[in-house]
mmCIF file of C-alpha atoms and ligand atoms in Angstrom:
data_model
loop_
_atom_site.group_PDB
_atom_site.id
_atom_site.type_symbol
_atom_site.label_atom_id
_atom_site.label_comp_id
_atom_site.label_asym_id
_atom_site.label_seq_id
_atom_site.Cartn_x
_atom_site.Cartn_y
_atom_site.Cartn_z
ATOM 1 C CA MET A 1 -0.086 0.214 -0.015
ATOM 2 C CA LEU A 2 2.486 2.998 0.865
ATOM 3 C CA GLU A 3 5.924 1.909 -0.461
ATOM 4 C CA ILE A 4 8.496 4.116 0.611
ATOM 5 C CA LYS A 5 12.519 3.380 -1.668
ATOM 6 C CA LYS A 6 15.305 5.548 -0.311
ATOM 7 C CA LEU A 7 14.300 8.467 0.549
ATOM 8 C CA LYS A 8 16.823 11.580 1.457
ATOM 9 C CA VAL A 9 15.027 14.610 2.986
ATOM 10 C CA GLN A 10 16.834 17.401 3.260
ATOM 11 C CA THR A 11 14.836 20.642 4.765
ATOM 12 C CA SER A 12 13.517 22.981 2.377
ATOM 13 C CA ASP A 13 15.241 26.659 4.004
ATOM 14 C CA ASP A 14 18.745 25.432 4.924
ATOM 15 C CA HIS A 15 19.325 21.743 3.403
ATOM 16 C CA GLN A 16 20.179 20.074 6.439
ATOM 17 C CA THR A 17 19.676 16.693 5.781
ATOM 18 C CA ILE A 18 17.014 15.339 8.111
ATOM 19 C CA ILE A 19 16.239 11.684 6.808
ATOM 20 C CA LYS A 20 18.791 9.685 3.914
ATOM 21 C CA ASP A 21 18.351 6.397 2.688
ATOM 22 C CA LEU A 22 15.314 5.053 3.867
ATOM 23 C CA SER A 23 12.781 2.820 2.979
ATOM 24 C CA LEU A 24 10.005 0.908 4.492
ATOM 25 C CA SER A 25 7.059 -0.985 2.645
ATOM 26 C CA ILE A 26 3.807 -1.260 4.414
ATOM 27 C CA LYS A 27 1.312 -3.548 2.673
ATOM 28 C CA SER A 28 -3.121 -3.318 3.327
ATOM 29 C CA GLY A 29 -3.763 -4.444 6.831
ATOM 30 C CA GLU A 30 -0.976 -4.371 8.346
ATOM 31 C CA ILE A 31 0.484 -2.045 11.477
ATOM 32 C CA HIS A 32 3.920 -0.758 11.492
ATOM 33 C CA ALA A 33 5.638 0.770 14.473
ATOM 34 C CA ILE A 34 8.410 2.927 14.274
ATOM 35 C CA MET A 35 9.674 4.061 17.948
ATOM 36 C CA GLY A 36 12.680 5.829 18.292
ATOM 37 C CA PRO A 37 15.066 8.976 20.248
ATOM 38 C CA ASN A 38 14.290 12.472 19.732
ATOM 39 C CA GLY A 39 15.254 14.904 16.827
ATOM 40 C CA THR A 40 15.694 11.232 14.562
ATOM 41 C CA GLY A 41 13.265 12.316 11.648
ATOM 42 C CA LYS A 42 10.071 10.488 12.872
ATOM 43 C CA SER A 43 8.353 13.282 12.326
ATOM 44 C CA THR A 44 9.755 14.974 9.665
ATOM 45 C CA LEU A 45 8.778 11.006 7.702
ATOM 46 C CA SER A 46 5.613 11.826 9.272
ATOM 47 C CA LYS A 47 5.472 15.079 6.930
ATOM 48 C CA VAL A 48 7.543 14.152 3.984
ATOM 49 C CA ILE A 49 5.182 11.265 3.440
ATOM 50 C CA MET A 50 1.367 14.044 4.161
ATOM 51 C CA GLY A 51 3.182 16.426 1.486
ATOM 52 C CA ASN A 52 3.947 19.495 3.737
ATOM 53 C CA ASN A 53 6.463 21.401 1.700
ATOM 54 C CA LYS A 54 9.489 22.586 4.629
ATOM 55 C CA TYR A 55 11.133 19.793 2.877
ATOM 56 C CA ASN A 56 12.625 18.934 -0.019
ATOM 57 C CA LEU A 57 12.649 15.002 -1.391
ATOM 58 C CA VAL A 58 16.122 15.134 -2.605
ATOM 59 C CA GLU A 59 16.379 11.358 -3.217
ATOM 60 C CA GLY A 60 13.692 8.459 -3.685
ATOM 61 C CA ASP A 61 9.772 8.128 -4.618
ATOM 62 C CA ILE A 62 7.289 7.057 -2.253
ATOM 63 C CA LEU A 63 4.716 5.745 -3.422
ATOM 64 C CA PHE A 64 0.950 5.089 -2.430
ATOM 65 C CA ASN A 65 -1.446 2.038 -4.012
ATOM 66 C CA ASN A 66 1.879 1.461 -7.032
ATOM 67 C CA LYS A 67 1.833 5.015 -7.696
ATOM 68 C CA SER A 68 4.040 7.755 -6.769
ATOM 69 C CA ILE A 69 2.774 10.681 -4.500
ATOM 70 C CA ILE A 70 5.727 13.180 -4.416
ATOM 71 C CA ASN A 71 4.587 15.937 -6.668
ATOM 72 C CA LEU A 72 0.848 15.510 -5.344
ATOM 73 C CA THR A 73 0.029 17.882 -2.768
ATOM 74 C CA VAL A 74 -0.729 17.202 0.698
ATOM 75 C CA ASP A 75 -4.840 17.786 -0.582
ATOM 76 C CA GLU A 76 -4.692 15.145 -2.754
ATOM 77 C CA ARG A 77 -2.746 13.014 -0.777
ATOM 78 C CA ALA A 78 -5.936 13.336 1.914
ATOM 79 C CA LYS A 79 -8.303 13.106 -1.181
ATOM 80 C CA SER A 80 -6.492 9.755 -1.355
ATOM 81 C CA GLY A 81 -6.994 8.163 1.778
ATOM 82 C CA ILE A 82 -4.236 8.571 3.696
ATOM 83 C CA PHE A 83 -4.919 10.630 7.228
ATOM 84 C CA LEU A 84 -2.243 12.167 9.840
ATOM 85 C CA ALA A 85 -2.926 12.466 13.589
ATOM 86 C CA MET A 86 -0.272 14.914 14.073
ATOM 87 C CA GLN A 87 2.281 14.936 17.471
ATOM 88 C CA ASP A 88 0.944 18.552 17.937
ATOM 89 C CA PRO A 89 -1.580 19.625 15.880
ATOM 90 C CA THR A 90 -2.291 22.955 14.725
ATOM 91 C CA VAL A 91 -4.949 25.655 16.056
ATOM 92 C CA VAL A 92 -7.225 27.085 13.359
ATOM 93 C CA GLU A 93 -8.615 29.935 15.180
ATOM 94 C CA GLY A 94 -12.080 31.002 13.797
ATOM 95 C CA VAL A 95 -12.778 27.700 12.178
ATOM 96 C CA THR A 96 -15.099 25.435 14.482
ATOM 97 C CA ASN A 97 -14.350 22.310 15.354
ATOM 98 C CA SER A 98 -17.640 20.268 13.332
ATOM 99 C CA GLU A 99 -16.459 23.024 10.322
ATOM 100 C CA PHE A 100 -13.342 22.174 9.986
ATOM 101 C CA ILE A 101 -14.074 17.612 9.973
ATOM 102 C CA LYS A 102 -17.716 18.642 7.339
ATOM 103 C CA THR A 103 -15.215 20.938 5.310
ATOM 104 C CA ALA A 104 -12.739 17.981 5.139
ATOM 105 C CA ILE A 105 -15.027 15.412 4.557
ATOM 106 C CA GLN A 106 -16.482 16.671 1.468
ATOM 107 C CA GLU A 107 -13.166 18.147 -0.017
ATOM 108 C CA THR A 108 -11.441 14.645 0.288
ATOM 109 C CA THR A 109 -14.844 13.485 -0.967
ATOM 110 C CA ASN A 110 -15.908 15.644 -3.457
ATOM 111 C CA GLU A 111 -19.917 14.791 -2.372
ATOM 112 C CA ARG A 112 -21.932 17.090 -0.206
ATOM 113 C CA ILE A 113 -22.680 15.605 3.248
ATOM 114 C CA ASN A 114 -25.638 14.682 4.609
ATOM 115 C CA TYR A 115 -26.467 16.569 6.943
ATOM 116 C CA PHE A 116 -28.299 14.614 9.987
ATOM 117 C CA ASN A 117 -26.234 11.569 9.206
ATOM 118 C CA PHE A 118 -23.472 14.119 9.695
ATOM 119 C CA ILE A 119 -24.670 14.568 13.193
ATOM 120 C CA LYS A 120 -25.834 11.408 13.781
ATOM 121 C CA GLU A 121 -22.776 10.501 13.317
ATOM 122 C CA LEU A 122 -20.650 13.213 14.628
ATOM 123 C CA ASP A 123 -22.341 12.904 18.021
ATOM 124 C CA SER A 124 -22.067 9.500 18.339
ATOM 125 C CA CYS A 125 -18.087 9.310 17.564
ATOM 126 C CA ILE A 126 -17.447 12.599 19.905
ATOM 127 C CA LYS A 127 -19.634 10.033 22.468
ATOM 128 C CA ASN A 128 -17.397 6.896 22.315
ATOM 129 C CA ILE A 129 -14.319 9.035 22.200
ATOM 130 C CA GLY A 130 -15.501 10.362 25.358
ATOM 131 C CA LEU A 131 -14.717 13.815 24.115
ATOM 132 C CA SER A 132 -17.989 16.830 25.226
ATOM 133 C CA GLU A 133 -20.650 18.117 22.439
ATOM 134 C CA ASP A 134 -19.420 21.183 23.241
ATOM 135 C CA MET A 135 -15.545 20.691 21.708
ATOM 136 C CA LEU A 136 -17.577 20.781 18.817
ATOM 137 C CA HIS A 137 -18.411 24.311 18.191
ATOM 138 C CA ARG A 138 -14.854 25.089 19.825
ATOM 139 C CA SER A 139 -12.666 26.510 16.929
ATOM 140 C CA LEU A 140 -10.475 23.844 15.782
ATOM 141 C CA ASN A 141 -7.657 22.845 19.105
ATOM 142 C CA GLN A 142 -7.619 26.263 20.509
ATOM 143 C CA GLY A 143 -7.325 25.570 24.841
ATOM 144 C CA PHE A 144 -8.072 21.776 24.381
ATOM 145 C CA SER A 145 -6.008 20.135 26.000
ATOM 146 C CA GLY A 146 -3.252 18.058 25.262
ATOM 147 C CA GLY A 147 -5.429 14.685 25.344
ATOM 148 C CA GLU A 148 -8.110 16.605 24.580
ATOM 149 C CA LYS A 149 -6.306 17.621 20.934
ATOM 150 C CA LYS A 150 -4.883 13.845 20.426
ATOM 151 C CA LYS A 151 -8.584 12.752 20.743
ATOM 152 C CA ASN A 152 -9.533 15.319 18.743
ATOM 153 C CA GLU A 153 -7.329 14.036 15.908
ATOM 154 C CA ILE A 154 -9.014 9.950 16.411
ATOM 155 C CA LEU A 155 -12.385 11.845 15.924
ATOM 156 C CA GLN A 156 -11.867 13.311 12.895
ATOM 157 C CA LEU A 157 -9.798 9.749 11.647
ATOM 158 C CA LYS A 158 -13.247 8.175 12.065
ATOM 159 C CA MET A 159 -15.273 10.580 10.300
ATOM 160 C CA LEU A 160 -12.886 10.755 7.271
ATOM 161 C CA LYS A 161 -12.531 7.099 6.978
ATOM 162 C CA PRO A 162 -8.532 6.670 5.847
ATOM 163 C CA LYS A 163 -6.957 4.307 3.883
ATOM 164 C CA PHE A 164 -4.410 3.951 5.607
ATOM 165 C CA ILE A 165 -3.564 6.595 9.046
ATOM 166 C CA ILE A 166 -0.032 8.112 10.325
ATOM 167 C CA LEU A 167 0.118 8.043 14.050
ATOM 168 C CA ASP A 168 2.800 10.521 15.440
ATOM 169 C CA GLU A 169 2.877 10.699 18.590
ATOM 170 C CA ILE A 170 -0.742 9.753 19.354
ATOM 171 C CA ASP A 171 -0.429 8.384 22.825
ATOM 172 C CA SER A 172 2.054 11.091 24.373
ATOM 173 C CA GLY A 173 -0.101 13.834 27.168
ATOM 174 C CA LEU A 174 -2.707 11.063 27.121
ATOM 175 C CA ASP A 175 -3.606 9.907 30.754
ATOM 176 C CA VAL A 176 -4.082 5.527 30.773
ATOM 177 C CA ASP A 177 -7.684 5.716 30.844
ATOM 178 C CA SER A 178 -8.143 7.889 27.391
ATOM 179 C CA LEU A 179 -4.770 5.606 26.412
ATOM 180 C CA LYS A 180 -7.256 3.128 26.356
ATOM 181 C CA VAL A 181 -10.543 4.895 25.656
ATOM 182 C CA VAL A 182 -8.027 5.996 22.005
ATOM 183 C CA CYS A 183 -7.070 2.583 20.952
ATOM 184 C CA GLN A 184 -10.341 0.699 21.512
ATOM 185 C CA ASN A 185 -11.584 3.888 18.668
ATOM 186 C CA LEU A 186 -8.935 2.772 16.765
ATOM 187 C CA ASN A 187 -9.072 -1.267 17.046
ATOM 188 C CA ASP A 188 -12.976 -0.408 17.153
ATOM 189 C CA TYR A 189 -12.542 1.284 13.039
ATOM 190 C CA LEU A 190 -9.658 -1.481 12.083
ATOM 191 C CA LYS A 191 -11.933 -3.816 12.739
ATOM 192 C CA GLU A 192 -14.364 -1.966 10.057
ATOM 193 C CA ASN A 193 -11.470 -1.638 7.812
ATOM 194 C CA GLN A 194 -9.683 -3.968 7.380
ATOM 195 C CA GLU A 195 -7.536 -3.341 4.697
ATOM 196 C CA THR A 196 -6.055 0.022 6.122
ATOM 197 C CA SER A 197 -2.751 -0.229 7.503
ATOM 198 C CA VAL A 198 -1.526 2.545 10.161
ATOM 199 C CA LEU A 199 1.679 3.151 11.151
ATOM 200 C CA ILE A 200 2.318 4.528 14.618
ATOM 201 C CA ILE A 201 5.475 6.391 15.369
ATOM 202 C CA THR A 202 5.633 5.489 19.748
ATOM 203 C CA HIS A 203 8.256 5.781 22.199
ATOM 204 C CA TYR A 204 5.963 3.799 24.571
ATOM 205 C CA PRO A 205 5.374 -0.004 23.905
ATOM 206 C CA ARG A 206 2.393 1.020 26.086
ATOM 207 C CA ILE A 207 0.393 1.820 22.851
ATOM 208 C CA LEU A 208 1.456 -1.103 20.981
ATOM 209 C CA GLU A 209 -0.030 -3.426 23.516
ATOM 210 C CA TYR A 210 -3.137 -2.580 22.576
ATOM 211 C CA ILE A 211 -2.840 -1.680 19.099
ATOM 212 C CA LYS A 212 -1.134 -4.564 18.318
ATOM 213 C CA PRO A 213 1.898 -4.788 14.666
ATOM 214 C CA ASP A 214 2.918 -6.527 12.393
ATOM 215 C CA TYR A 215 6.270 -4.887 12.514
ATOM 216 C CA VAL A 216 8.493 -2.907 15.138
ATOM 217 C CA HIS A 217 11.165 -0.432 13.634
ATOM 218 C CA ILE A 218 14.236 1.577 15.339
ATOM 219 C CA MET A 219 14.798 4.564 13.888
ATOM 220 C CA LYS A 220 17.806 6.540 14.884
ATOM 221 C CA ASP A 221 20.352 9.509 12.859
ATOM 222 C CA GLY A 222 17.397 9.758 9.981
ATOM 223 C CA THR A 223 16.885 6.317 8.798
ATOM 224 C CA ILE A 224 16.091 2.697 9.950
ATOM 225 C CA LYS A 225 18.757 0.644 11.641
ATOM 226 C CA LYS A 226 16.539 -2.364 13.259
ATOM 227 C CA THR A 227 13.541 -3.956 11.916
ATOM 228 C CA GLY A 228 11.808 -7.254 14.427
ATOM 229 C CA ASP A 229 8.168 -7.246 16.103
ATOM 230 C CA ILE A 230 6.695 -5.814 19.018
ATOM 231 C CA ASN A 231 9.140 -8.024 21.149
ATOM 232 C CA LEU A 232 11.628 -5.103 19.713
ATOM 233 C CA ALA A 233 10.205 -2.754 20.986
ATOM 234 C CA PHE A 234 10.092 -3.745 24.578
ATOM 235 C CA GLU A 235 13.577 -4.970 23.943
ATOM 236 C CA THR A 236 14.728 -1.165 23.689
ATOM 237 C CA GLU A 237 12.925 -0.053 26.304
ATOM 238 C CA LYS A 238 15.415 -1.388 28.557
ATOM 239 C CA ILE A 239 18.649 -1.258 26.707
ATOM 240 C CA GLY A 240 18.049 2.025 25.503
ATOM 241 C CA TYR A 241 18.374 3.207 21.794
ATOM 242 C CA SER A 242 22.287 3.966 21.835
ATOM 243 C CA SER A 243 22.955 -0.078 21.376
ATOM 244 C CA ILE A 244 21.723 0.023 18.519
ATOM 245 C CA ASN A 245 23.890 0.950 15.802
ATOM 246 C CA GLU A 246 24.249 -1.395 13.345
ATOM 247 C CA VAL A 247 22.161 -1.908 10.481
ATOM 248 C CA SER A 248 19.838 -5.098 10.161
ATOM 249 C CA GLU A 249 19.834 -6.925 7.071
ATOM 250 C CA ASN A 250 16.272 -7.551 6.813
ATOM 251 C CA LYS A 251 15.459 -3.123 6.801
ATOM 252 C CA ASN A 252 14.165 -2.523 4.073
ATOM 253 C CA HIS A 253 11.412 -5.954 4.919
ATOM 254 C CA GLU A 254 10.943 -6.582 1.618
HETATM 255 P P1 LIG B 301 11.434 13.079 15.639
HETATM 256 O O1 LIG B 301 9.728 13.325 15.681
HETATM 257 O O2 LIG B 301 12.271 11.974 15.278
HETATM 258 O O3 LIG B 301 11.258 13.361 17.270
HETATM 259 P P2 LIG B 301 11.575 15.654 13.712
HETATM 260 O O4 LIG B 301 11.650 14.858 13.075
HETATM 261 O O5 LIG B 301 10.419 16.051 14.460
HETATM 262 O O6 LIG B 301 12.384 14.496 14.648
HETATM 263 O O7 LIG B 301 13.193 15.709 13.286
HETATM 264 C C1 LIG B 301 13.988 15.858 13.670
HETATM 265 C C2 LIG B 301 15.061 16.262 13.704
HETATM 266 O O8 LIG B 301 15.381 17.816 12.187
HETATM 267 C C3 LIG B 301 15.674 17.819 14.674
HETATM 268 O O9 LIG B 301 16.844 18.158 14.646
HETATM 269 C C4 LIG B 301 14.820 19.104 14.555
HETATM 270 O O10 LIG B 301 15.687 19.691 15.053
HETATM 271 C C5 LIG B 301 14.911 19.046 12.212
HETATM 272 N N1 LIG B 301 14.554 19.937 12.133
HETATM 273 C C6 LIG B 301 12.634 19.097 11.630
HETATM 274 N N2 LIG B 301 12.065 19.887 10.630
HETATM 275 C C7 LIG B 301 12.747 21.554 10.625
HETATM 276 C C8 LIG B 301 12.879 22.146 10.097
HETATM 277 N N3 LIG B 301 11.220 22.907 9.088
HETATM 278 N N4 LIG B 301 14.436 22.848 10.223
HETATM 279 C C9 LIG B 301 15.174 23.007 10.194
HETATM 280 N N5 LIG B 301 15.214 21.637 11.071
HETATM 281 C C10 LIG B 301 14.117 20.821 11.168
HETATM 282 MG MG1 LIG B 302 8.556 14.098 16.191
#
């Protein structure tokens, strides 16, 4: 479904290399996790998949369903079914949360939505996620707590129904109970949409106990150094990232 080939990424303004020689292949229905130290390029990778123009792709390619997406705009990528739950969701003053979600659905599906069905679905989703109804009428992310922002990303996800989901540290800022609720919602979504693939960026194996990954990758110095199963996440939590240096043979997992 998503194929990243020998990616090299620099910042657009000062041409600093952040990602180098990174390859990753995610098939339909697979769940992959990426772990790695701060500042290693995990969020950059998620933004590059989504098409953020602060970064230049100087080498390599990104294919989605066998077609290169590197020349597509952010909205074209969103329309094709890619969704990013951001590490730091942006505040948009003056645009209410429900208006934002409604517009996003209309833009990605190219259809006018049925308002009655939209409200019904939105109500059921916020109840399941545990957000209060007044959050729908507030400006997007304005004054939302860290946990509320993360839950709101999951609300958008459930309403937009993506085919490929990137979760950038969705677990940071969530208390134990909220994490369970978020994971339950994600698992329900994945059960109903078995073709959907997920890339989970995280520091903690805890989320991976709820959303079981097929592969765990350790990213360091802008590339994937090691690939394994969930045990790699637990091992790494015990020994830390400093001991991971060799590039494993199966790093491309192809
Ligand atoms: P991670 O998510 O793994 O913690 P990031 O992808 O956010 O790391 O950042 C990787 C490195 O690239 C960091 O050192 C960060 O400061 C730098 N970086 C990211 N974006 C930019 C940018 N737009 N301009 C300059 N440096 C950047
Ligand atoms: Mg990050």
